[in-house]
XYZ file of C-alpha atoms in Angstrom:
649
model
C 54.302 64.414 170.274
C 51.354 62.119 170.719
C 50.942 59.425 168.057
C 47.394 58.295 167.258
C 45.879 55.197 165.719
C 45.510 54.873 161.932
C 42.011 54.841 160.464
C 41.542 53.570 156.880
C 38.043 53.684 155.464
C 37.091 52.454 152.020
C 34.590 55.297 151.572
C 32.812 57.998 153.458
C 29.548 56.091 153.326
C 31.013 52.839 154.560
C 30.457 54.145 158.082
C 27.023 53.033 159.196
C 25.061 55.821 160.822
C 21.396 56.078 161.701
C 19.446 58.617 159.634
C 18.727 61.900 161.380
C 16.172 64.623 160.858
C 17.018 67.330 158.356
C 18.503 70.400 160.090
C 19.233 74.019 159.197
C 22.491 75.250 157.642
C 23.520 71.696 156.653
C 25.749 70.724 153.757
C 29.368 70.088 152.890
C 32.424 71.511 151.187
C 35.809 70.339 149.946
C 39.229 71.770 149.126
C 42.483 70.383 147.706
C 45.534 71.084 149.838
C 48.153 73.680 148.985
C 51.823 72.726 148.780
C 53.199 75.978 150.185
C 52.379 78.792 152.569
C 52.276 82.384 151.328
C 52.779 85.791 152.911
C 49.846 87.255 150.934
C 46.412 85.712 150.338
C 43.434 87.083 148.385
C 39.733 86.142 148.353
C 37.161 87.703 146.003
C 34.122 86.169 147.741
C 32.719 86.670 151.238
C 29.399 87.858 152.649
C 28.075 89.315 155.899
C 24.526 89.854 154.657
C 21.549 88.447 156.550
C 21.766 84.651 156.576
C 25.518 84.550 155.774
C 28.395 83.920 158.188
C 31.968 84.190 156.881
C 35.200 82.960 158.504
C 38.901 83.150 157.696
C 40.918 80.157 158.925
C 44.667 80.843 159.239
C 47.201 78.032 159.740
C 50.763 78.928 160.694
C 53.076 75.985 159.881
C 56.205 77.863 160.968
C 58.085 77.717 164.286
C 57.483 81.406 165.061
C 54.400 83.606 165.384
C 52.834 85.118 162.238
C 51.608 88.724 162.434
C 48.731 89.017 159.970
C 47.031 92.151 158.651
C 43.602 91.687 157.024
C 42.182 94.257 154.600
C 38.465 93.929 153.818
C 37.100 95.406 150.564
C 33.372 96.129 150.269
C 31.067 96.467 147.303
C 30.904 100.261 147.650
C 34.680 100.760 147.559
C 35.141 101.266 151.306
C 37.546 99.114 153.322
C 38.581 98.172 156.837
C 41.652 96.608 158.446
C 42.130 94.030 161.207
C 45.268 92.618 162.855
C 45.643 88.969 163.954
C 48.615 87.072 165.388
C 48.797 83.299 164.824
C 50.876 81.236 167.251
C 53.636 78.929 165.907
C 52.303 75.677 164.437
C 48.725 76.631 165.312
C 45.386 77.637 163.783
C 43.456 80.900 164.272
C 39.882 81.646 163.189
C 38.566 85.127 162.301
C 34.811 85.748 162.271
C 34.462 88.295 159.462
C 30.895 89.302 160.423
C 32.249 90.871 163.613
C 34.180 93.424 161.538
C 31.017 94.868 159.912
C 27.438 95.772 160.625
C 24.937 95.824 157.786
C 24.538 94.042 154.469
C 27.905 93.643 152.725
C 29.723 91.613 150.082
C 33.266 91.286 151.429
C 36.489 90.499 149.591
C 39.729 90.286 151.556
C 43.519 90.395 151.437
C 45.745 88.948 154.172
C 49.347 90.115 154.496
C 51.495 88.037 156.843
C 54.957 88.406 158.386
C 55.754 84.768 157.492
C 54.203 82.122 155.196
C 50.789 80.847 156.328
C 47.865 78.919 154.791
C 44.444 80.600 154.632
C 40.973 79.315 153.770
C 37.647 81.169 153.787
C 34.471 79.370 154.863
C 30.970 80.730 154.263
C 27.836 79.254 155.871
C 24.403 80.420 154.762
C 20.626 80.186 155.049
C 19.337 82.250 152.151
C 16.693 82.050 149.394
C 15.408 78.701 150.728
C 18.906 77.185 150.489
C 21.129 76.211 153.379
C 24.707 75.046 153.356
C 28.258 76.295 153.101
C 31.270 76.530 150.846
C 35.013 76.945 151.259
C 37.963 78.152 149.196
C 41.726 78.264 149.445
C 42.938 81.761 148.592
C 45.416 82.826 145.903
C 48.769 84.541 146.323
C 48.394 87.381 143.822
C 46.034 88.918 141.257
C 46.341 87.555 137.722
C 45.316 88.667 134.263
C 43.614 85.368 133.295
C 41.280 83.018 135.201
C 39.411 79.862 134.116
C 36.316 78.118 135.519
C 35.209 74.784 134.040
C 31.963 74.481 136.023
C 28.902 76.700 135.769
C 25.151 76.283 135.415
C 22.031 78.410 134.869
C 19.482 75.559 134.774
C 16.401 75.887 137.013
C 17.431 75.855 140.673
C 21.005 77.045 139.945
C 22.390 80.556 140.455
C 25.959 81.224 139.293
C 27.876 84.322 140.416
C 31.250 85.588 139.180
C 33.059 87.523 141.940
C 35.970 89.790 140.990
C 38.297 91.689 143.333
C 40.481 94.590 142.257
C 42.884 95.163 145.187
C 44.922 97.778 143.299
C 44.837 101.588 143.173
C 43.631 101.845 139.545
C 40.446 100.639 137.772
C 40.735 97.304 135.961
C 38.942 96.261 132.759
C 38.396 92.611 131.783
C 36.476 90.403 129.378
C 34.274 87.688 130.879
C 33.896 84.908 128.273
C 31.071 82.368 128.677
C 31.406 78.999 126.817
C 28.526 76.504 126.752
C 28.472 72.822 125.782
C 27.356 73.713 122.225
C 30.468 75.805 121.574
C 28.650 79.152 121.793
C 30.758 81.954 123.282
C 29.366 85.177 124.768
C 31.682 87.967 125.916
C 31.116 91.041 128.061
C 33.507 93.829 129.056
C 33.419 94.832 132.722
C 35.276 97.441 134.745
C 36.135 97.020 138.423
C 36.952 100.163 140.391
C 40.068 100.445 142.572
C 39.937 98.548 145.883
C 36.498 97.169 145.047
C 34.542 93.921 144.723
C 32.374 93.297 141.634
C 29.684 90.577 141.238
C 28.010 89.289 138.056
C 25.055 86.869 137.825
C 25.903 84.617 134.848
C 22.218 84.154 134.009
C 21.965 87.871 133.192
C 24.444 87.322 130.332
C 23.849 83.799 128.975
C 20.206 83.237 129.911
C 18.566 80.113 131.355
C 19.264 76.403 130.858
C 22.995 76.619 130.151
C 25.960 74.522 131.239
C 28.653 77.155 130.974
C 32.387 77.530 131.518
C 33.971 80.946 132.058
C 37.280 82.692 131.430
C 38.145 86.121 132.805
C 40.869 87.958 130.860
C 42.232 91.405 131.699
C 42.141 93.867 128.832
C 45.898 94.535 129.129
C 48.775 92.897 130.979
C 48.355 95.398 133.818
C 44.637 94.580 134.254
C 44.903 91.944 136.990
C 42.153 90.641 139.288
C 41.255 87.907 141.749
C 38.329 85.776 140.532
C 35.961 83.307 142.242
C 32.742 81.618 141.162
C 30.042 80.954 143.751
C 27.035 78.748 142.943
C 23.833 78.227 144.914
C 21.446 75.463 143.924
C 18.455 73.257 144.476
C 19.787 70.071 142.861
C 17.046 67.942 141.320
C 14.505 69.845 143.370
C 15.667 67.912 146.461
C 19.235 68.749 147.615
C 19.921 72.421 148.297
C 23.210 74.149 149.070
C 26.137 75.935 147.460
C 29.747 75.542 146.393
C 32.564 77.860 145.426
C 35.856 77.768 143.536
C 38.727 80.167 143.041
C 39.680 80.107 139.374
C 42.904 78.713 137.966
C 45.114 81.016 135.899
C 46.751 78.338 133.766
C 45.398 75.424 131.738
C 47.062 71.998 131.970
C 47.227 68.724 130.064
C 47.062 66.807 133.386
C 44.674 67.068 136.361
C 44.354 64.921 139.508
C 41.410 64.599 141.943
C 41.499 62.523 145.142
C 37.786 62.617 146.008
C 34.808 61.080 144.207
C 31.843 58.909 145.171
C 29.005 57.074 143.374
C 27.422 55.478 146.431
C 23.697 56.025 147.122
C 23.103 59.676 147.946
C 26.128 60.922 145.944
C 26.282 62.299 142.379
C 29.786 63.078 141.084
C 30.563 64.937 137.865
C 33.654 66.047 135.942
C 33.430 69.302 133.992
C 36.043 69.877 131.268
C 36.669 73.298 129.705
C 38.418 73.715 126.354
C 38.880 77.414 125.471
C 41.170 76.518 122.536
C 40.269 76.621 118.845
C 40.953 72.869 118.358
C 39.250 69.867 119.943
C 40.756 68.200 123.012
C 41.012 64.413 123.347
C 40.805 63.654 127.079
C 41.744 60.351 128.752
C 40.210 59.852 132.220
C 41.703 57.218 134.541
C 39.462 56.191 137.461
C 41.440 54.896 140.494
C 39.692 52.787 143.147
C 40.424 51.510 146.635
C 42.645 48.437 146.279
C 44.467 49.632 143.137
C 42.029 48.891 140.282
C 42.122 51.352 137.350
C 39.482 52.011 134.681
C 39.934 54.340 131.664
C 37.645 56.232 129.279
C 38.282 58.797 126.509
C 36.181 61.924 125.885
C 36.320 64.619 123.206
C 35.827 68.283 124.129
C 35.049 70.484 121.088
C 36.680 73.903 120.641
C 35.496 76.791 122.860
C 33.166 74.506 124.775
C 32.434 72.611 127.943
C 31.990 68.828 128.358
C 30.295 67.196 131.367
C 31.012 63.624 132.519
C 28.627 61.712 134.823
C 31.067 59.566 136.809
C 28.462 56.981 137.865
C 27.615 56.345 134.217
C 31.287 55.508 133.576
C 32.264 53.428 136.649
C 28.950 52.219 138.068
C 27.391 52.596 141.514
C 28.790 52.063 145.041
C 32.308 53.283 144.282
C 34.812 55.576 146.006
C 36.978 56.856 143.187
C 39.861 59.205 142.356
C 40.724 60.610 138.934
C 43.671 61.330 136.687
C 42.860 63.383 133.581
C 45.262 63.541 130.615
C 44.420 65.784 127.639
C 45.942 66.243 124.184
C 45.942 70.031 124.755
C 45.772 72.131 127.936
C 42.280 72.348 129.486
C 40.652 73.215 132.832
C 38.914 70.562 134.941
C 36.619 70.701 137.985
C 34.731 68.080 139.976
C 31.310 69.098 141.342
C 29.533 66.680 143.720
C 25.971 66.716 145.048
C 24.891 64.574 147.980
C 22.528 63.565 150.732
C 25.132 62.603 153.331
C 23.871 59.663 155.446
C 20.293 60.768 154.729
C 20.771 63.725 157.063
C 22.849 66.555 155.469
C 22.307 67.484 151.825
C 24.324 69.881 149.710
C 27.186 70.022 147.248
C 30.900 70.705 146.868
C 33.305 71.559 144.083
C 37.065 71.619 143.517
C 39.648 72.137 140.823
C 42.252 69.407 140.622
C 46.003 69.730 140.988
C 48.283 69.448 137.982
C 50.871 67.195 139.682
C 51.181 65.055 142.846
C 52.551 66.943 145.870
C 54.890 65.838 148.660
C 53.264 68.430 150.945
C 49.570 69.337 151.238
C 48.315 71.800 153.860
C 44.816 72.752 155.000
C 43.823 75.637 157.271
C 40.228 74.512 157.970
C 39.036 71.455 159.902
C 36.459 70.872 162.650
C 35.413 67.995 164.900
C 32.822 69.880 166.926
C 29.264 68.497 167.175
C 27.649 68.604 163.755
C 30.977 68.640 161.847
C 32.676 65.641 160.188
C 36.082 66.140 158.547
C 37.803 63.622 156.278
C 41.011 63.343 154.259
C 40.921 61.676 150.835
C 44.412 60.601 149.720
C 45.204 59.422 146.189
C 48.495 57.633 145.409
C 49.187 57.630 141.633
C 52.583 55.947 142.146
C 53.416 52.319 141.374
C 54.385 51.536 144.994
C 53.009 52.124 148.496
C 53.518 55.657 149.887
C 53.224 56.618 153.558
C 51.297 59.819 154.264
C 52.636 61.571 157.382
C 49.729 63.620 158.783
C 50.157 66.386 161.380
C 47.055 67.916 162.974
C 47.421 71.382 164.541
C 44.555 72.168 166.870
C 43.698 75.730 167.896
C 46.560 76.897 170.093
C 48.454 73.575 169.901
C 50.337 71.423 167.412
C 52.013 68.055 167.055
C 49.278 65.380 166.796
C 50.724 62.882 164.276
C 49.261 60.036 162.201
C 50.929 57.809 159.568
C 48.821 56.224 156.823
C 50.066 53.759 154.166
C 48.417 54.437 150.790
C 48.547 51.495 148.323
C 49.855 51.965 144.775
C 47.384 53.511 142.268
C 44.740 53.686 144.968
C 42.687 55.979 147.146
C 42.144 55.812 150.919
C 39.967 57.895 153.243
C 40.952 59.026 156.752
C 38.522 60.022 159.517
C 40.169 63.221 160.825
C 37.587 63.615 163.615
C 38.634 60.306 165.083
C 42.291 61.304 164.899
C 42.020 64.688 166.640
C 39.204 63.873 169.063
C 35.935 65.757 169.615
C 35.389 69.501 170.013
C 38.418 70.759 168.084
C 39.099 73.305 165.371
C 42.251 72.181 163.571
C 44.527 72.524 160.553
C 46.276 69.667 158.760
C 49.620 69.050 157.058
C 50.216 65.892 154.964
C 53.788 65.135 153.883
C 55.243 62.184 151.982
C 58.443 61.112 150.218
C 56.587 60.652 146.915
C 53.852 62.867 145.551
C 50.226 62.364 146.617
C 46.943 64.172 145.957
C 45.067 65.111 149.133
C 41.599 66.612 149.538
C 39.647 67.501 152.669
C 35.858 67.006 152.485
C 33.757 68.315 155.388
C 30.093 67.638 156.097
C 28.171 69.657 158.651
C 25.042 70.811 160.405
C 26.146 74.362 161.115
C 22.843 75.470 162.728
C 23.795 79.116 162.377
C 26.616 78.915 164.949
C 30.300 79.315 164.282
C 32.862 76.747 165.494
C 34.187 78.016 168.825
C 33.004 81.553 168.068
C 30.006 83.495 169.402
C 27.443 85.005 167.037
C 28.072 88.647 166.168
C 26.877 91.180 168.742
C 23.794 93.198 167.920
C 24.621 96.607 166.460
C 24.557 99.270 169.180
C 21.583 101.619 169.212
C 22.552 104.960 167.668
C 23.011 107.748 170.198
C 20.797 110.783 170.203
C 21.989 112.946 168.608
C 23.987 110.449 166.518
C 27.754 110.759 166.745
C 29.860 110.471 163.571
C 31.510 107.035 163.167
C 35.013 106.467 164.552
C 37.283 104.634 162.102
C 40.245 102.758 163.618
C 42.982 100.625 162.019
C 46.001 98.788 163.378
C 48.999 97.932 161.194
C 52.241 96.162 162.033
C 55.225 94.842 160.143
C 58.973 94.615 159.772
C 61.071 96.711 157.429
C 59.768 98.619 154.423
C 56.132 97.853 153.577
C 52.927 99.326 152.175
C 49.915 98.719 154.398
C 46.496 97.536 153.316
C 44.092 100.223 152.137
C 41.981 101.909 154.793
C 38.786 103.880 154.320
C 38.958 107.286 156.011
C 36.295 109.933 156.435
C 37.081 113.608 156.051
C 38.389 115.356 159.163
C 40.792 114.798 162.041
C 42.903 111.628 161.921
C 45.394 110.542 164.601
C 48.448 108.314 164.172
C 50.350 106.530 166.976
C 53.723 104.988 166.061
C 56.262 102.585 167.547
C 59.508 101.494 165.868
C 62.159 99.111 167.196
C 65.120 99.658 164.898
C 68.427 101.462 164.455
C 67.949 103.335 161.184
C 65.270 105.408 159.426
C 61.597 105.269 160.352
C 59.646 107.245 157.739
C 55.873 107.091 157.235
C 53.841 108.948 154.650
C 50.126 108.889 153.902
C 49.122 108.161 150.279
C 45.696 108.620 148.679
C 43.959 106.365 146.133
C 45.736 108.015 143.204
C 49.181 107.329 144.711
C 49.820 110.952 145.765
C 51.493 111.631 149.104
C 49.119 113.582 151.363
C 51.337 114.004 154.424
C 54.685 112.911 155.860
C 53.680 111.614 159.291
C 57.028 110.506 160.740
C 60.702 110.969 159.863
C 62.843 109.623 162.697
C 66.007 107.593 163.246
C 66.293 104.589 165.567
C 63.761 103.335 168.082
C 60.800 105.670 168.263
C 57.467 106.068 170.032
C 55.307 109.036 169.172
C 52.101 110.356 167.628
C 50.760 113.070 165.364
C 47.573 114.278 163.642
C 46.513 114.982 160.077
C 43.440 116.505 158.446
C 41.783 114.408 155.716
C 40.161 116.728 153.187
C 38.369 114.090 151.049
C 36.858 110.803 152.239
C 38.281 107.775 150.454
C 40.829 104.952 150.524
C 44.329 105.680 151.818
C 47.468 103.646 152.530
C 50.598 104.112 154.623
C 54.047 103.716 153.063
C 56.531 102.736 155.783
C 60.330 102.869 155.378
C 61.940 101.131 158.365
C 64.623 98.647 159.360
C 62.912 97.149 162.423
C 59.533 96.018 163.741
C 56.876 98.736 163.776
C 53.231 99.368 164.609
C 50.835 102.131 163.583
C 47.445 102.806 165.171
C 45.117 104.993 163.091
C 41.953 106.547 164.512
C 39.378 109.166 163.593
C 37.933 110.269 166.942
C 34.866 112.490 166.805
C 34.037 113.546 170.389
C 30.851 115.597 170.769
C 32.116 117.020 174.075
C 35.354 117.319 176.092
C 36.489 118.797 179.439
C 36.795 122.556 179.621
C 39.844 124.600 180.584
C 42.056 125.314 182.452
C 44.000 122.165 181.664
C 47.677 121.212 181.885
C 49.280 118.852 179.365
C 52.809 117.426 179.566
C 54.852 114.863 177.706
C 58.077 113.927 175.967
C 58.792 113.935 172.241
C 56.149 114.065 169.511
C 52.637 113.683 170.931
C 49.100 114.946 170.523
C 47.198 115.815 173.679
C 43.750 114.924 174.925
C 40.692 116.856 173.768
C 39.453 120.023 175.492
C 36.577 122.455 174.949
C 37.127 126.167 174.351
C 34.517 128.900 174.491
C 34.520 131.558 171.750
C 37.068 134.263 172.453
C 40.672 134.582 173.615
C 42.678 131.574 174.865
C 46.018 131.717 176.752
C 48.771 129.111 176.294
C 51.731 128.966 178.752
C 54.439 126.635 177.443
C 57.792 125.227 178.532
C 60.335 122.953 176.788
C 63.602 121.339 177.940
C 65.540 119.938 174.991
C 68.113 120.766 172.331
C 66.053 120.500 169.143
C 62.676 121.684 167.785
C 59.642 122.544 169.891
C 56.569 123.187 167.707
C 52.945 123.376 168.920
C 49.790 123.464 166.769
C 46.229 124.074 167.926
C 44.059 121.622 165.935
C 40.253 121.410 165.504
C 38.066 118.372 164.718
C 38.488 118.952 160.980
C 42.194 118.286 161.473
C 42.925 121.892 160.493
C 45.661 123.869 162.239
C 43.869 126.796 163.886
C 47.109 128.493 164.978
C 50.856 127.927 165.361
C 51.464 128.472 169.081
C 55.247 127.888 169.186
C 58.172 127.228 166.848
C 61.393 127.229 168.883
C 64.749 125.425 169.171
C 66.296 124.397 172.496
C 65.208 125.216 176.051
C 62.331 127.673 175.995
C 59.578 129.183 178.161
C 56.896 131.462 176.782
C 53.212 132.186 176.348
C 50.816 133.355 173.662
C 47.141 134.200 173.214
C 44.874 133.441 170.234
C 41.202 133.884 169.442
C 38.965 130.894 168.655
C 35.395 130.402 167.490
C 34.768 127.730 170.129
C 34.407 123.947 170.092
C 36.518 120.846 170.761
C 40.293 121.041 170.135
C 43.600 119.316 170.844
C 47.294 120.221 170.660
C 49.726 118.539 168.258
C 53.207 118.862 169.785
C 56.516 118.296 167.979
C 58.997 118.161 170.861
C 61.677 116.041 169.240
C 64.049 115.278 172.103
C 62.753 116.896 175.255
C 60.114 117.223 177.962
C 57.390 119.817 177.576
C 54.367 121.198 179.434
C 51.476 123.409 178.290
C 48.779 125.165 180.351
C 45.581 126.108 178.472
C 43.287 128.679 180.068
C 40.556 131.215 179.242
């Protein structure tokens, strides 16, 4: 592995850069690293509407490839699936806009074959605000979520985004707490497999600093919750930031990043949802090891805001340790004009304890992107941070940084990885550290290393019905992500590499089994069809002992070749489409095998028009049926043998 030079910088603004002209889609975002990968990740926020570009960044820290299935949930209850494979020790980027056409709010769930780290970045130019925000996902829905930050003052729009990824509706209270101790509560319901959005101003009104808690009505009412904010800060700096809520309060919070240099405003927001006041000690840690302390009181059911510059003075790079008499929630919003060229804001929750491992999926050194690592050492001795950068498709770029006791250092990640890279980062140490990754950017409406989405194709004349396709893969027994299916013919193509059962059944949104699609033993490759009677969300329940794949499609051809046609194959297969005229149709069939041979004539509704054969063992025969005309196919169950069918009129 290549070892690179160490870069220690006292603060982000200590680098002298010439001012540049203001550009579009500029801003910044920040995230605190996660200490562990997960096999499931959820995000409540995401947007493919005009002026919004959304990305999922997936980092695979393991030594083997990670097969990842993404389920997207839209505001109208529909969904779509996408499969991605991430190479060992590498980073992959998914451009969510490419999965959809039209104006959509998009929540997502990622299910992975091995633990990975996932972040979601959103870049925007909307409502006279440009910028971007980022979030680390969560591993599972929870009943309770807390948000310390929130604002409905002029220039600020606060949105609560809730995802219900389950098959049943979920009810929850959203509680709004302002800095005067006033609490407002509303009851909301989120439909199954759906994303819900609430504008906080519609509930609490204007000119409020507000914290939020989201609490499910019962223990089974679980959700994923995020809070997105878009702003024009002081009438000068525009942008947005986002945070996934925390589901537990804590007496201790740590933050690695903070800055009071010219062009930076840093705040701490403290939420106390308890019925007694909280006494909060804040320790400010500086480069070189100096520590300054202050105590604040947070009244019951309220929110307290701390202006960091008022406490520590100007021209400081600072980290924080917060210690409270009772459990609270704490966030750190920042607003900035970065080097007089990129303005915006960022926000992050702290961590409740130092970590010996911090991982980040996102990172970019392409033109217009500057990525940094802020590392806080709350220990009484020097700790070495071992940093590994994994660029797209590669891994193994290593950097060691010594972090002084009770101090904060800043690392220029762009300088470490070199220009024109998308990368992920892993920071490990023998003693716990707190690591954050700020990024500043001029996005200019272009994605890192990804083309803009293609223009939607012009609709044909006459328009053809949409074709829904999904690809799922996994190992062993699993339930797939939900898929939105229209009514009518649906095809399923299977592959299983195992020695025991391979059973697949189709389940609707209420949990009822609609159809058993496969019931085989050992390695298997085959296909079948099914008619969907009601459009909606469906899932596949797979019982297997090996690796498997399922391809789901809803083809809707408006024409197909006529007859005569000859079809042949082995095992369970559906044939290609063919057109029949109204009237009688002849089917000449042959089978060479020892088990079942069953043939169905199927129309585009997925309905079985006629049973053409139901035999066991070697068989030759023919039949004739009458049809009303149209496009058809044959669904053949030829378990263990070769078969051929001639269709003629």
